[in-house]
PDB file of N, CA and C in Angstrom:
ATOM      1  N   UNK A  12      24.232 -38.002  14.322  1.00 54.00           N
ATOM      2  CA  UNK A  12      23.913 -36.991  13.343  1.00 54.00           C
ATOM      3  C   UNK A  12      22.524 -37.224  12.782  1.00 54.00           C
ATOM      4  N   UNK A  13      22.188 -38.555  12.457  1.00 55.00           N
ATOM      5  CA  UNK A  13      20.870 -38.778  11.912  1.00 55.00           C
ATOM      6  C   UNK A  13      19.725 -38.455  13.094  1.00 55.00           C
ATOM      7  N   UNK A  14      20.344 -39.057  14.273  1.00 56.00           N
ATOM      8  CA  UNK A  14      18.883 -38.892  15.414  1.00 56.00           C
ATOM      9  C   UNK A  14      18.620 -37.176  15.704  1.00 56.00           C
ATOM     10  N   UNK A  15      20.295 -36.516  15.365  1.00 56.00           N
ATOM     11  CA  UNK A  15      19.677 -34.845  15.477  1.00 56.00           C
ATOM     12  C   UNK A  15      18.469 -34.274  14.323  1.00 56.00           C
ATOM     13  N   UNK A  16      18.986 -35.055  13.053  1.00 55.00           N
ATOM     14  CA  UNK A  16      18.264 -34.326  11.532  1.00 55.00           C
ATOM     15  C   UNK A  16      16.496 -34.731  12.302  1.00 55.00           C
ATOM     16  N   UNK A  17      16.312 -36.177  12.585  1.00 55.00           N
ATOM     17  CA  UNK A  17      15.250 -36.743  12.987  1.00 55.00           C
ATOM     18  C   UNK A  17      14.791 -35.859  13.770  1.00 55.00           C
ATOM     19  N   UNK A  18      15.026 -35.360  15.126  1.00 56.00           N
ATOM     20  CA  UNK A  18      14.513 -34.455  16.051  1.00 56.00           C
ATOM     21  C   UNK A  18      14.067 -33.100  15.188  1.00 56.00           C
ATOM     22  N   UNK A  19      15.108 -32.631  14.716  1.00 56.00           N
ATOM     23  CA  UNK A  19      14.495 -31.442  14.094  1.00 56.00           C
ATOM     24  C   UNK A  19      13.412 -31.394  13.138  1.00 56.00           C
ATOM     25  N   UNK A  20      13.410 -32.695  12.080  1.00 61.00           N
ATOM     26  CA  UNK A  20      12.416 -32.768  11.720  1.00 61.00           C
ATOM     27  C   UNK A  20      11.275 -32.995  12.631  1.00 61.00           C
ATOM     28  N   UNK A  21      11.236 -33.623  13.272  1.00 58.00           N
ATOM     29  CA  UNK A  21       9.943 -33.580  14.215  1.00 58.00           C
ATOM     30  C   UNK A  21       9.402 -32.635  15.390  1.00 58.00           C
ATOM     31  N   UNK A  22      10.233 -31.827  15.188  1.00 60.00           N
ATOM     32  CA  UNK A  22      10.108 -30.465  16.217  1.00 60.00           C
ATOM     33  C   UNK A  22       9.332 -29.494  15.118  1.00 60.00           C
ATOM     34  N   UNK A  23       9.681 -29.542  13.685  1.00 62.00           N
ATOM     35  CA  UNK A  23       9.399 -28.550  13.015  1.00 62.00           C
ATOM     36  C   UNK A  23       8.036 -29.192  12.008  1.00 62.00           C
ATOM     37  N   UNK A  24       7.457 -30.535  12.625  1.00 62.00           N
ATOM     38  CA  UNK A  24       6.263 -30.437  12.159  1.00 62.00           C
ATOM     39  C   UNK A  24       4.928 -30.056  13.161  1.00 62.00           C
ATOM     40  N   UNK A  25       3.972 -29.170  12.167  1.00 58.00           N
ATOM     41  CA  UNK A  25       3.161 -28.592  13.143  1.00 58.00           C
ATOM     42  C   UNK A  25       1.470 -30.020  13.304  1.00 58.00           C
ATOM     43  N   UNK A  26       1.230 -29.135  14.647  1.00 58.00           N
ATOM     44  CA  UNK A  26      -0.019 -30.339  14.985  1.00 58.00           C
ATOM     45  C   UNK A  26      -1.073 -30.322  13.906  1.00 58.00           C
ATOM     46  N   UNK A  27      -1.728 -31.374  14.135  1.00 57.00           N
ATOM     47  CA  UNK A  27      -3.120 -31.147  12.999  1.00 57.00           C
ATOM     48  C   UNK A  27      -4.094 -29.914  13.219  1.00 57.00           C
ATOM     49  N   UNK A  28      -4.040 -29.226  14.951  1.00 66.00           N
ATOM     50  CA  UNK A  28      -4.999 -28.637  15.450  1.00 66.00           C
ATOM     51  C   UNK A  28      -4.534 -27.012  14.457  1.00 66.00           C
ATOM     52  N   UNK A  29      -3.641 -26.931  14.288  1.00 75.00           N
ATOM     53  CA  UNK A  29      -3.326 -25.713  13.771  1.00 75.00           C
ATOM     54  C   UNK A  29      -3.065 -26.006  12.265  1.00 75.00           C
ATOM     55  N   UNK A  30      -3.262 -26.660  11.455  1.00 79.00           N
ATOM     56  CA  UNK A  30      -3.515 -26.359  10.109  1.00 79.00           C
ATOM     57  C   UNK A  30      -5.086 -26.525   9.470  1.00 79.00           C
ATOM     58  N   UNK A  31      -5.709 -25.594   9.024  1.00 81.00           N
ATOM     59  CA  UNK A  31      -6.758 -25.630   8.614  1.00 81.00           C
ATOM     60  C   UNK A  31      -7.498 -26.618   7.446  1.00 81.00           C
ATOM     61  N   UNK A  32      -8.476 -26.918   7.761  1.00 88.00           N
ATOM     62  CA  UNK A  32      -9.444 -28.029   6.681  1.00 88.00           C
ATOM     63  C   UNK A  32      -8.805 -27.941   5.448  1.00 88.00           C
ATOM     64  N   UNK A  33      -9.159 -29.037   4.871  1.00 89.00           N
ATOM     65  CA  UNK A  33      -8.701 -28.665   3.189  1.00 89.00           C
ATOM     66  C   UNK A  33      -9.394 -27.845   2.817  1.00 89.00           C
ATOM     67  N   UNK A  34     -10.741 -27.778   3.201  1.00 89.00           N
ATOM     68  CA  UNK A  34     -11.827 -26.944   2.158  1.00 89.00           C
ATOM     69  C   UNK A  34     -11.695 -25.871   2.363  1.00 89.00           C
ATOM     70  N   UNK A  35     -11.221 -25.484   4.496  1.00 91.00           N
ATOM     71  CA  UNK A  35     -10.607 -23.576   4.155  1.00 91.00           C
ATOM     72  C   UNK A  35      -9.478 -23.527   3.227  1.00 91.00           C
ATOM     73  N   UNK A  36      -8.637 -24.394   3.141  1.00 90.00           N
ATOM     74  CA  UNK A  36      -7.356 -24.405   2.003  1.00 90.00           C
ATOM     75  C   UNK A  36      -7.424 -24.026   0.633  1.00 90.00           C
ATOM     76  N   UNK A  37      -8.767 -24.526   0.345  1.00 92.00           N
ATOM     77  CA  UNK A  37      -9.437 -24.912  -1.124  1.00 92.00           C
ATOM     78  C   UNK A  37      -9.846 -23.546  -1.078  1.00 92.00           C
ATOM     79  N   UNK A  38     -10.998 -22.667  -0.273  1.00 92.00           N
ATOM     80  CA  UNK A  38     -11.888 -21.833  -0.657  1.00 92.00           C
ATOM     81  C   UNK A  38     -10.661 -20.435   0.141  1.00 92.00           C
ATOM     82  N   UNK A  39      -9.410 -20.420   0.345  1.00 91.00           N
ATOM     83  CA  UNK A  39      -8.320 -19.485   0.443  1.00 91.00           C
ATOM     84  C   UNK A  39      -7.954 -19.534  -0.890  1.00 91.00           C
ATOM     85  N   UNK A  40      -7.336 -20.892  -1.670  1.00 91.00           N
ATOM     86  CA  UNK A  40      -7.056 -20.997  -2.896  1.00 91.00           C
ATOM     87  C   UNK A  40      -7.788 -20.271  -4.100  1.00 91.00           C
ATOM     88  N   UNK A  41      -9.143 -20.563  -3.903  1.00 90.00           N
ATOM     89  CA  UNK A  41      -9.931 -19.759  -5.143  1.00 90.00           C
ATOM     90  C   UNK A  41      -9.759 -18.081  -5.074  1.00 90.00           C
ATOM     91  N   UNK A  42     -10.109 -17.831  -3.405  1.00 89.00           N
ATOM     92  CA  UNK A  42     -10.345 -16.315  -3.119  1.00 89.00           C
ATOM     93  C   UNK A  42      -9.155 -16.161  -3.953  1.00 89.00           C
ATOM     94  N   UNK A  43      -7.793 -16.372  -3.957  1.00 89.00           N
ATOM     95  CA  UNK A  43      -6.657 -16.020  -4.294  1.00 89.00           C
ATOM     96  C   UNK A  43      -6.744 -16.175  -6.020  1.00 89.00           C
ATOM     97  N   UNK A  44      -7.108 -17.041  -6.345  1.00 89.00           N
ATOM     98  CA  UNK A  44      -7.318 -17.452  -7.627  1.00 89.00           C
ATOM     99  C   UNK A  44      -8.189 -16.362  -8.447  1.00 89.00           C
ATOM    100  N   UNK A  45      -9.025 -15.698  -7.624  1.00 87.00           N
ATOM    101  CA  UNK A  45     -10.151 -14.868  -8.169  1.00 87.00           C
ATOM    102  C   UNK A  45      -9.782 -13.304  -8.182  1.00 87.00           C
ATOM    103  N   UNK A  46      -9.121 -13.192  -7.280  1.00 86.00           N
ATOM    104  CA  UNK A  46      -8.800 -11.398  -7.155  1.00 86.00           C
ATOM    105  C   UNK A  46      -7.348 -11.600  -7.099  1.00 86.00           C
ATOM    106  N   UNK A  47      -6.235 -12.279  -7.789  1.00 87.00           N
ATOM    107  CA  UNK A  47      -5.101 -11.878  -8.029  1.00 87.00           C
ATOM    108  C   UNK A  47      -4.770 -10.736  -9.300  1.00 87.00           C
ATOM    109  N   UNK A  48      -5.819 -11.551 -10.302  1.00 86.00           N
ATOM    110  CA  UNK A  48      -5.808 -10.596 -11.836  1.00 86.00           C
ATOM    111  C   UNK A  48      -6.230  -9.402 -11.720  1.00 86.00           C
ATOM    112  N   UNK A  49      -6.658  -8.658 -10.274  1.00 89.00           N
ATOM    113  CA  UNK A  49      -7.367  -7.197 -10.319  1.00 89.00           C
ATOM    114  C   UNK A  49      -6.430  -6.584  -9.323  1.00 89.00           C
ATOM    115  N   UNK A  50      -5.673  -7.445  -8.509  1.00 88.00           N
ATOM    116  CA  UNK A  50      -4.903  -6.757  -7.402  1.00 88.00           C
ATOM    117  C   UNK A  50      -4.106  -5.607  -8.059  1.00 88.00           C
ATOM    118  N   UNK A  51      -3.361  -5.805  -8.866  1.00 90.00           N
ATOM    119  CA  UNK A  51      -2.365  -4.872  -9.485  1.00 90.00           C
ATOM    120  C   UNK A  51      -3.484  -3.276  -9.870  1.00 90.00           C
ATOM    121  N   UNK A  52      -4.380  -3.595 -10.910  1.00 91.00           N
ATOM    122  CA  UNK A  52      -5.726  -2.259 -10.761  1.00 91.00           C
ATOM    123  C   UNK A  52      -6.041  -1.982  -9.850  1.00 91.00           C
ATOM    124  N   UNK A  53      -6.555  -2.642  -8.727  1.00 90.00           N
ATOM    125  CA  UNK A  53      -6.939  -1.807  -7.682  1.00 90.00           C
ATOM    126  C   UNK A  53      -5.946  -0.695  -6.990  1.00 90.00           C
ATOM    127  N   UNK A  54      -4.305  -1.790  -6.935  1.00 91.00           N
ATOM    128  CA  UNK A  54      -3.562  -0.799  -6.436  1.00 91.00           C
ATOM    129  C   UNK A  54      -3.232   0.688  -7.073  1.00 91.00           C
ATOM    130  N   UNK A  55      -3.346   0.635  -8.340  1.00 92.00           N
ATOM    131  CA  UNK A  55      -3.287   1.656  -9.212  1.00 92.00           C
ATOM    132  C   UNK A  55      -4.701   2.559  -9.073  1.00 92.00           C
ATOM    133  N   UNK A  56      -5.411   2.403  -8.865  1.00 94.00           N
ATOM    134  CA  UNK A  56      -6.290   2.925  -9.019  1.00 94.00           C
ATOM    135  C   UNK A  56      -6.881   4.058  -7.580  1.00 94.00           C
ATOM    136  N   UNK A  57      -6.096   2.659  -6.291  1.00 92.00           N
ATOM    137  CA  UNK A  57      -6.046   3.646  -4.804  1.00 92.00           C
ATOM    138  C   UNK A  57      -4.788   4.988  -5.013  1.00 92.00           C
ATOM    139  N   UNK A  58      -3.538   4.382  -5.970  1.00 91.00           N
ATOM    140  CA  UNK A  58      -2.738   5.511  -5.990  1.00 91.00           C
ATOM    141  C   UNK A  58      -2.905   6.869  -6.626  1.00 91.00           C
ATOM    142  N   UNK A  59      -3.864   6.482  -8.069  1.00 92.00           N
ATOM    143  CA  UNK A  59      -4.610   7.513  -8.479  1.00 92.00           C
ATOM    144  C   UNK A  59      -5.698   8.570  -7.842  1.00 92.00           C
ATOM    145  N   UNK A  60      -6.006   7.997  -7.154  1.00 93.00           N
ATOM    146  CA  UNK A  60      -6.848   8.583  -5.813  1.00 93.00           C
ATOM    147  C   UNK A  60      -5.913   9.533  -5.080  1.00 93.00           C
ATOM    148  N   UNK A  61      -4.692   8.807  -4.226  1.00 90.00           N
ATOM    149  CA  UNK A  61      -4.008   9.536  -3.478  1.00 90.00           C
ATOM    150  C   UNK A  61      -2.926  10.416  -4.342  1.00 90.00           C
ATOM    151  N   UNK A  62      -2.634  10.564  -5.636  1.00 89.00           N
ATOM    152  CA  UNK A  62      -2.349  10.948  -6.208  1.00 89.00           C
ATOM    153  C   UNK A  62      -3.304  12.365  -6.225  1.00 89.00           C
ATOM    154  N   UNK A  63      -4.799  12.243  -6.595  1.00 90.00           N
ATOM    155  CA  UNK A  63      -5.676  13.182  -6.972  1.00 90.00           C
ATOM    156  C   UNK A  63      -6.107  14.139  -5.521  1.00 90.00           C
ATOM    157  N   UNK A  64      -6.140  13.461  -4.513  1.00 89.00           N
ATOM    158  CA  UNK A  64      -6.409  13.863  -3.022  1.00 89.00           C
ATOM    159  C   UNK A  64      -4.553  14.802  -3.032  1.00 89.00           C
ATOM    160  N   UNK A  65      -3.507  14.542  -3.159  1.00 88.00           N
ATOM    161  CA  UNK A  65      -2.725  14.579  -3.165  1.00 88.00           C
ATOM    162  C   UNK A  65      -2.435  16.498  -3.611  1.00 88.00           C
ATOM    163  N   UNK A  66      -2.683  16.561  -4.948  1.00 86.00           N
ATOM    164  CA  UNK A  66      -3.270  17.648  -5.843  1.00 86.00           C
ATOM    165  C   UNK A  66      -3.996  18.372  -5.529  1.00 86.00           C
ATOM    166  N   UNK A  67      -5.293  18.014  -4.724  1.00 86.00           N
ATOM    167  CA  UNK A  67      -6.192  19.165  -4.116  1.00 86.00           C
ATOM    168  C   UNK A  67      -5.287  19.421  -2.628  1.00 86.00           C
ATOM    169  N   UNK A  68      -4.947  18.657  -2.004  1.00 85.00           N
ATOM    170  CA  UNK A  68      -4.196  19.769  -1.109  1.00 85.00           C
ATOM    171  C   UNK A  68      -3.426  20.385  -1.119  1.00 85.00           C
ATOM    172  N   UNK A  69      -2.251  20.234  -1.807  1.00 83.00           N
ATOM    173  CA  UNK A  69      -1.429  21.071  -2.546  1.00 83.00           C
ATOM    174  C   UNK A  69      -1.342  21.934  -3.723  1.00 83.00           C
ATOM    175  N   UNK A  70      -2.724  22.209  -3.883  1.00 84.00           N
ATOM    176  CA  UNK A  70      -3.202  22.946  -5.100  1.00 84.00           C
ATOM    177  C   UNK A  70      -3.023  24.248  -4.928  1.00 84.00           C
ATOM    178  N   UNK A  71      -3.253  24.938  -3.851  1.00 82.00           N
ATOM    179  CA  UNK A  71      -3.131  26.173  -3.496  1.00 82.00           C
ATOM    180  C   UNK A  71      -1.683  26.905  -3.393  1.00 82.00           C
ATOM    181  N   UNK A  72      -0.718  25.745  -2.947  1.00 78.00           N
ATOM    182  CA  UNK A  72       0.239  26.346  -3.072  1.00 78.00           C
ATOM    183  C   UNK A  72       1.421  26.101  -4.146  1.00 78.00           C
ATOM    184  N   UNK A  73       0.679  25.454  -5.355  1.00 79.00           N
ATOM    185  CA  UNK A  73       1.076  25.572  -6.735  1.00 79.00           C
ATOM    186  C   UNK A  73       0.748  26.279  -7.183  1.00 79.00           C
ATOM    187  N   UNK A  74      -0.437  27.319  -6.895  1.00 82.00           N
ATOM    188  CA  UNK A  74      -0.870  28.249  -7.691  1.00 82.00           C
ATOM    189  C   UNK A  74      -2.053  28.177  -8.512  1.00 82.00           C
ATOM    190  N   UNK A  75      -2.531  27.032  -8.278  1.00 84.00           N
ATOM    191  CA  UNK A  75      -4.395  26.487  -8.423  1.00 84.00           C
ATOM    192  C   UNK A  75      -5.071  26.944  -7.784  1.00 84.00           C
ATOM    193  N   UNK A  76      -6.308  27.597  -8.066  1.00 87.00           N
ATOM    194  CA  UNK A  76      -7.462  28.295  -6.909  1.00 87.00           C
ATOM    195  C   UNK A  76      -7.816  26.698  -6.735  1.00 87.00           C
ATOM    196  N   UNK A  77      -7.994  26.950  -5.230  1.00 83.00           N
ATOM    197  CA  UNK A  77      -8.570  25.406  -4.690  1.00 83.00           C
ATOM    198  C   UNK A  77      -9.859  25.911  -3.320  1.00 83.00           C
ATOM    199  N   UNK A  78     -11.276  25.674  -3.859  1.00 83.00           N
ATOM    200  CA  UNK A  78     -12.051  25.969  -2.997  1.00 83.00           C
ATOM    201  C   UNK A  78     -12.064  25.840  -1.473  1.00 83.00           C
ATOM    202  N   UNK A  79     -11.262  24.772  -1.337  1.00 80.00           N
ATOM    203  CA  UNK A  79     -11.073  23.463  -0.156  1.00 80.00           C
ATOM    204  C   UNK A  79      -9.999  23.758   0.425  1.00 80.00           C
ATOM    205  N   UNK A  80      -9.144  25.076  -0.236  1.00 80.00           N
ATOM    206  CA  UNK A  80      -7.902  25.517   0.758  1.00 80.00           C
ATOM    207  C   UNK A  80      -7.586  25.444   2.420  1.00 80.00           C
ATOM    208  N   UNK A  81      -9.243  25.910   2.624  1.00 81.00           N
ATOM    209  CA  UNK A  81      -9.155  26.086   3.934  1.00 81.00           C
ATOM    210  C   UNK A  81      -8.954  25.048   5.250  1.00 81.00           C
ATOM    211  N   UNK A  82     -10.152  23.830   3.980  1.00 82.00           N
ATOM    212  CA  UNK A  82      -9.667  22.560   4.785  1.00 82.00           C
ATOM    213  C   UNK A  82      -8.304  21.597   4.895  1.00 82.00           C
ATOM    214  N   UNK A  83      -8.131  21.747   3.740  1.00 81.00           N
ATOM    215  CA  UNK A  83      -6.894  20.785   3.233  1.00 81.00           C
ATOM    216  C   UNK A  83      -5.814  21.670   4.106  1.00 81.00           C
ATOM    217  N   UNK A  84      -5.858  23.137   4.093  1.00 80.00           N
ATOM    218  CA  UNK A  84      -4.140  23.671   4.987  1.00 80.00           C
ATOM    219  C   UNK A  84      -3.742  22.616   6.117  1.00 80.00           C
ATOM    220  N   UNK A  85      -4.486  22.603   6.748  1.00 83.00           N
ATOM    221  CA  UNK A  85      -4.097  21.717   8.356  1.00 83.00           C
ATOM    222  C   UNK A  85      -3.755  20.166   8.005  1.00 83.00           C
ATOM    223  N   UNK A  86      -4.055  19.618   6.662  1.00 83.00           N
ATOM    224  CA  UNK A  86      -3.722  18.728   6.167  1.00 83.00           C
ATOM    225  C   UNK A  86      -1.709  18.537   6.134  1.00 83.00           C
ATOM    226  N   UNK A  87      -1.396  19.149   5.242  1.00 81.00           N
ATOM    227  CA  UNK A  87      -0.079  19.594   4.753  1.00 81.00           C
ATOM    228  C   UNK A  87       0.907  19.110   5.518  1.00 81.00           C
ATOM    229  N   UNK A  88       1.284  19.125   6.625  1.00 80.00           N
ATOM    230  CA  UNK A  88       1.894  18.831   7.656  1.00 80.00           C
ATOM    231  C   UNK A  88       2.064  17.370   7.981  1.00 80.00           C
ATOM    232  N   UNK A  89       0.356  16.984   7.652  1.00 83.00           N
ATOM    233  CA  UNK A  89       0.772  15.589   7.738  1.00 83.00           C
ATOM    234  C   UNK A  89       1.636  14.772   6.709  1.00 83.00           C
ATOM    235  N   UNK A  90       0.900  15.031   5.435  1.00 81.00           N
ATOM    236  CA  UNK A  90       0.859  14.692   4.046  1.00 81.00           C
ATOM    237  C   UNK A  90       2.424  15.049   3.183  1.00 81.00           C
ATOM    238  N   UNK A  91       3.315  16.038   3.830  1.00 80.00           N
ATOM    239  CA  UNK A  91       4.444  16.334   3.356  1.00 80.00           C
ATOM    240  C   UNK A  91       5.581  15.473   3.128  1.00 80.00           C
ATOM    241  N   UNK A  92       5.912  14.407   4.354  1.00 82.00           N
ATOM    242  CA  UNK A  92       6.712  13.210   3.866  1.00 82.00           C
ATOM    243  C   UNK A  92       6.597  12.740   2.579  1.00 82.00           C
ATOM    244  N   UNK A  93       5.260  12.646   2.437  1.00 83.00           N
ATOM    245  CA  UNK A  93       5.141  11.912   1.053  1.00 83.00           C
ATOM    246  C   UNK A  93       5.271  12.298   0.135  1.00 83.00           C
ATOM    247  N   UNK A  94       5.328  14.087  -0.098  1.00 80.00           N
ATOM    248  CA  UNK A  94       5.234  14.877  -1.209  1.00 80.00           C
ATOM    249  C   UNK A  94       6.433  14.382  -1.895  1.00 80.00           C
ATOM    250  N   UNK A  95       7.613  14.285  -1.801  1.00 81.00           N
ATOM    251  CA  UNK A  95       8.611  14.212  -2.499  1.00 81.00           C
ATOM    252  C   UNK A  95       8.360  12.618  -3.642  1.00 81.00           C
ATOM    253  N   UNK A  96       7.739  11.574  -2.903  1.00 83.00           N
ATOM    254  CA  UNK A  96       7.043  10.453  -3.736  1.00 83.00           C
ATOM    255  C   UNK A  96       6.161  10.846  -5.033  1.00 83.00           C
ATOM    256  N   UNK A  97       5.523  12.115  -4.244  1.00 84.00           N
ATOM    257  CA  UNK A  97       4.249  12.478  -5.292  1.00 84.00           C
ATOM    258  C   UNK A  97       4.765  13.198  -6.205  1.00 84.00           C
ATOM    259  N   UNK A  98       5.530  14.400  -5.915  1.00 81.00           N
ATOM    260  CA  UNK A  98       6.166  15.067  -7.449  1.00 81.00           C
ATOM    261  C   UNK A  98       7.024  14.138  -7.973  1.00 81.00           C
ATOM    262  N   UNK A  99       7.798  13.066  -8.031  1.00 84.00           N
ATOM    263  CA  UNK A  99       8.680  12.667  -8.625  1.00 84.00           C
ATOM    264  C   UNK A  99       8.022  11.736  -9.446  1.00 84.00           C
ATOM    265  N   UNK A 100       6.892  11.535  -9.247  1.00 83.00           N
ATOM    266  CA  UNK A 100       5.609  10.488  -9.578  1.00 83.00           C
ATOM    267  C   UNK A 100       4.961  11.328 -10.466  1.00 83.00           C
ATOM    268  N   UNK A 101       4.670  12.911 -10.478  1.00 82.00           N
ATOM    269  CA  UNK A 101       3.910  13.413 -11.512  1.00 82.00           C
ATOM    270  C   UNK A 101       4.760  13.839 -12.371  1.00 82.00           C
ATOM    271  N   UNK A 102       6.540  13.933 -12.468  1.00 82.00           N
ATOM    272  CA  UNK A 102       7.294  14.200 -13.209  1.00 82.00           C
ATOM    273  C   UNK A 102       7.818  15.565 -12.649  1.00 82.00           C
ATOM    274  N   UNK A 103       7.404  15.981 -11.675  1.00 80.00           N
ATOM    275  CA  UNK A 103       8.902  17.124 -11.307  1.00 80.00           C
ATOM    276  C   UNK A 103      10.035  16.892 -10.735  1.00 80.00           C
ATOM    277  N   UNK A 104      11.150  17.312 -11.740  1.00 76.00           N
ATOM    278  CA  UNK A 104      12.484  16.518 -11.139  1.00 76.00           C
ATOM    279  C   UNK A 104      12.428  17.832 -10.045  1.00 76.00           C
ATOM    280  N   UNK A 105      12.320  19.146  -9.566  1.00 78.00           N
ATOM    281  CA  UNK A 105      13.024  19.633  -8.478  1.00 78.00           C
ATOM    282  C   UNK A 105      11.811  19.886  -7.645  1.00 78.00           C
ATOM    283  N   UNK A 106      11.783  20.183  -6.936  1.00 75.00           N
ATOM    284  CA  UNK A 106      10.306  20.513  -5.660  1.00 75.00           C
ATOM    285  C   UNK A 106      10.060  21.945  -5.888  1.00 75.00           C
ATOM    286  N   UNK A 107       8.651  22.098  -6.506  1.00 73.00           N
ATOM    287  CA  UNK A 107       7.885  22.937  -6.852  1.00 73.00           C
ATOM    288  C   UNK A 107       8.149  24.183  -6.331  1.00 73.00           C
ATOM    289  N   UNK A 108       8.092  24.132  -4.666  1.00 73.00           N
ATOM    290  CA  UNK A 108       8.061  24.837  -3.411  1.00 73.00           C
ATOM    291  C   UNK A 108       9.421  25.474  -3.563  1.00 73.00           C
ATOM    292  N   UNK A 109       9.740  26.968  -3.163  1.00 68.00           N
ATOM    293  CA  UNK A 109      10.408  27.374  -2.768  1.00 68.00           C
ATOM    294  C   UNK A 109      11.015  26.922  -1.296  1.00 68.00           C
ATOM    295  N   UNK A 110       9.636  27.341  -0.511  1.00 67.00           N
ATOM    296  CA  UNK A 110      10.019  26.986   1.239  1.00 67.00           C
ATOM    297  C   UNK A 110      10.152  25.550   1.649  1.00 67.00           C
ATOM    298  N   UNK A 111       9.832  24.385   0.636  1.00 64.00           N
ATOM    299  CA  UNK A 111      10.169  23.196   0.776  1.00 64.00           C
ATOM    300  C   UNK A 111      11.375  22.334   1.076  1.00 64.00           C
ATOM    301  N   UNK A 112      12.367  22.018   1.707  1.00 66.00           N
ATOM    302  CA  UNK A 112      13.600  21.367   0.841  1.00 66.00           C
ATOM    303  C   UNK A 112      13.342  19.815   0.607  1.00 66.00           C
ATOM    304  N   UNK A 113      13.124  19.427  -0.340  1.00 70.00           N
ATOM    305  CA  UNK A 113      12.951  18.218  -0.278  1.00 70.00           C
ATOM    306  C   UNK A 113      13.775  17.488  -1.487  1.00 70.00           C
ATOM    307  N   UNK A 114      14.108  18.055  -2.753  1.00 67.00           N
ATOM    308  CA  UNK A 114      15.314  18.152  -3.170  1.00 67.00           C
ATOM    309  C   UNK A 114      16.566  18.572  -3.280  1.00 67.00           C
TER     310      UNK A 114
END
């Protein structure tokens, strides 16, 4: 029983060639150390984006004049999975859309 625990321990340690320097260890550590306190803003801040990108393509068919109609239509199709994330996220409990079903 002991010479199995032994084997496994020594099967499951890795070579020196594959663990990196201390100092990449060290200068992974800081990177991490340095942009953990902003990770959470940034993510908020990309969702506010796709949130706002979100709005101009579907602007037109909320009933917003949207200059960009023309481009964003061919958009829609892609972008629709997600719609149901996005209204429930700007606070509509039922889906805007008539021709939608997504609630």
């Amino acid at each position: 029983m002991e010479n199995e625990n032994k084997s496994n321990e020594i099967e499951n340690i890795q070579p020196l060639e594959s663990t990196p320097p201390w100092w990449q260890r060290f200068k992974h550590g800081l990177n991490e150390f340095y942009h953990a306190p902003y990770r959470q803003t940034m993510a908020r801040a990309a969702r506010d984006e796709e949130d706002f990108f979100m709005l101009l393509m579907f602007a037109e068919s909320l009933g917003i004049d949207n200059p960009a109609s023309f481009y964003t239509l061919e958009l829609q199709p892609l972008f629709l999975e997600n719609f149901h994330e996005w209204h429930t996220r700007m606070g509509m409990d039922r889906c805007p859309f008539d021709h939608v079903g997504c609630c």
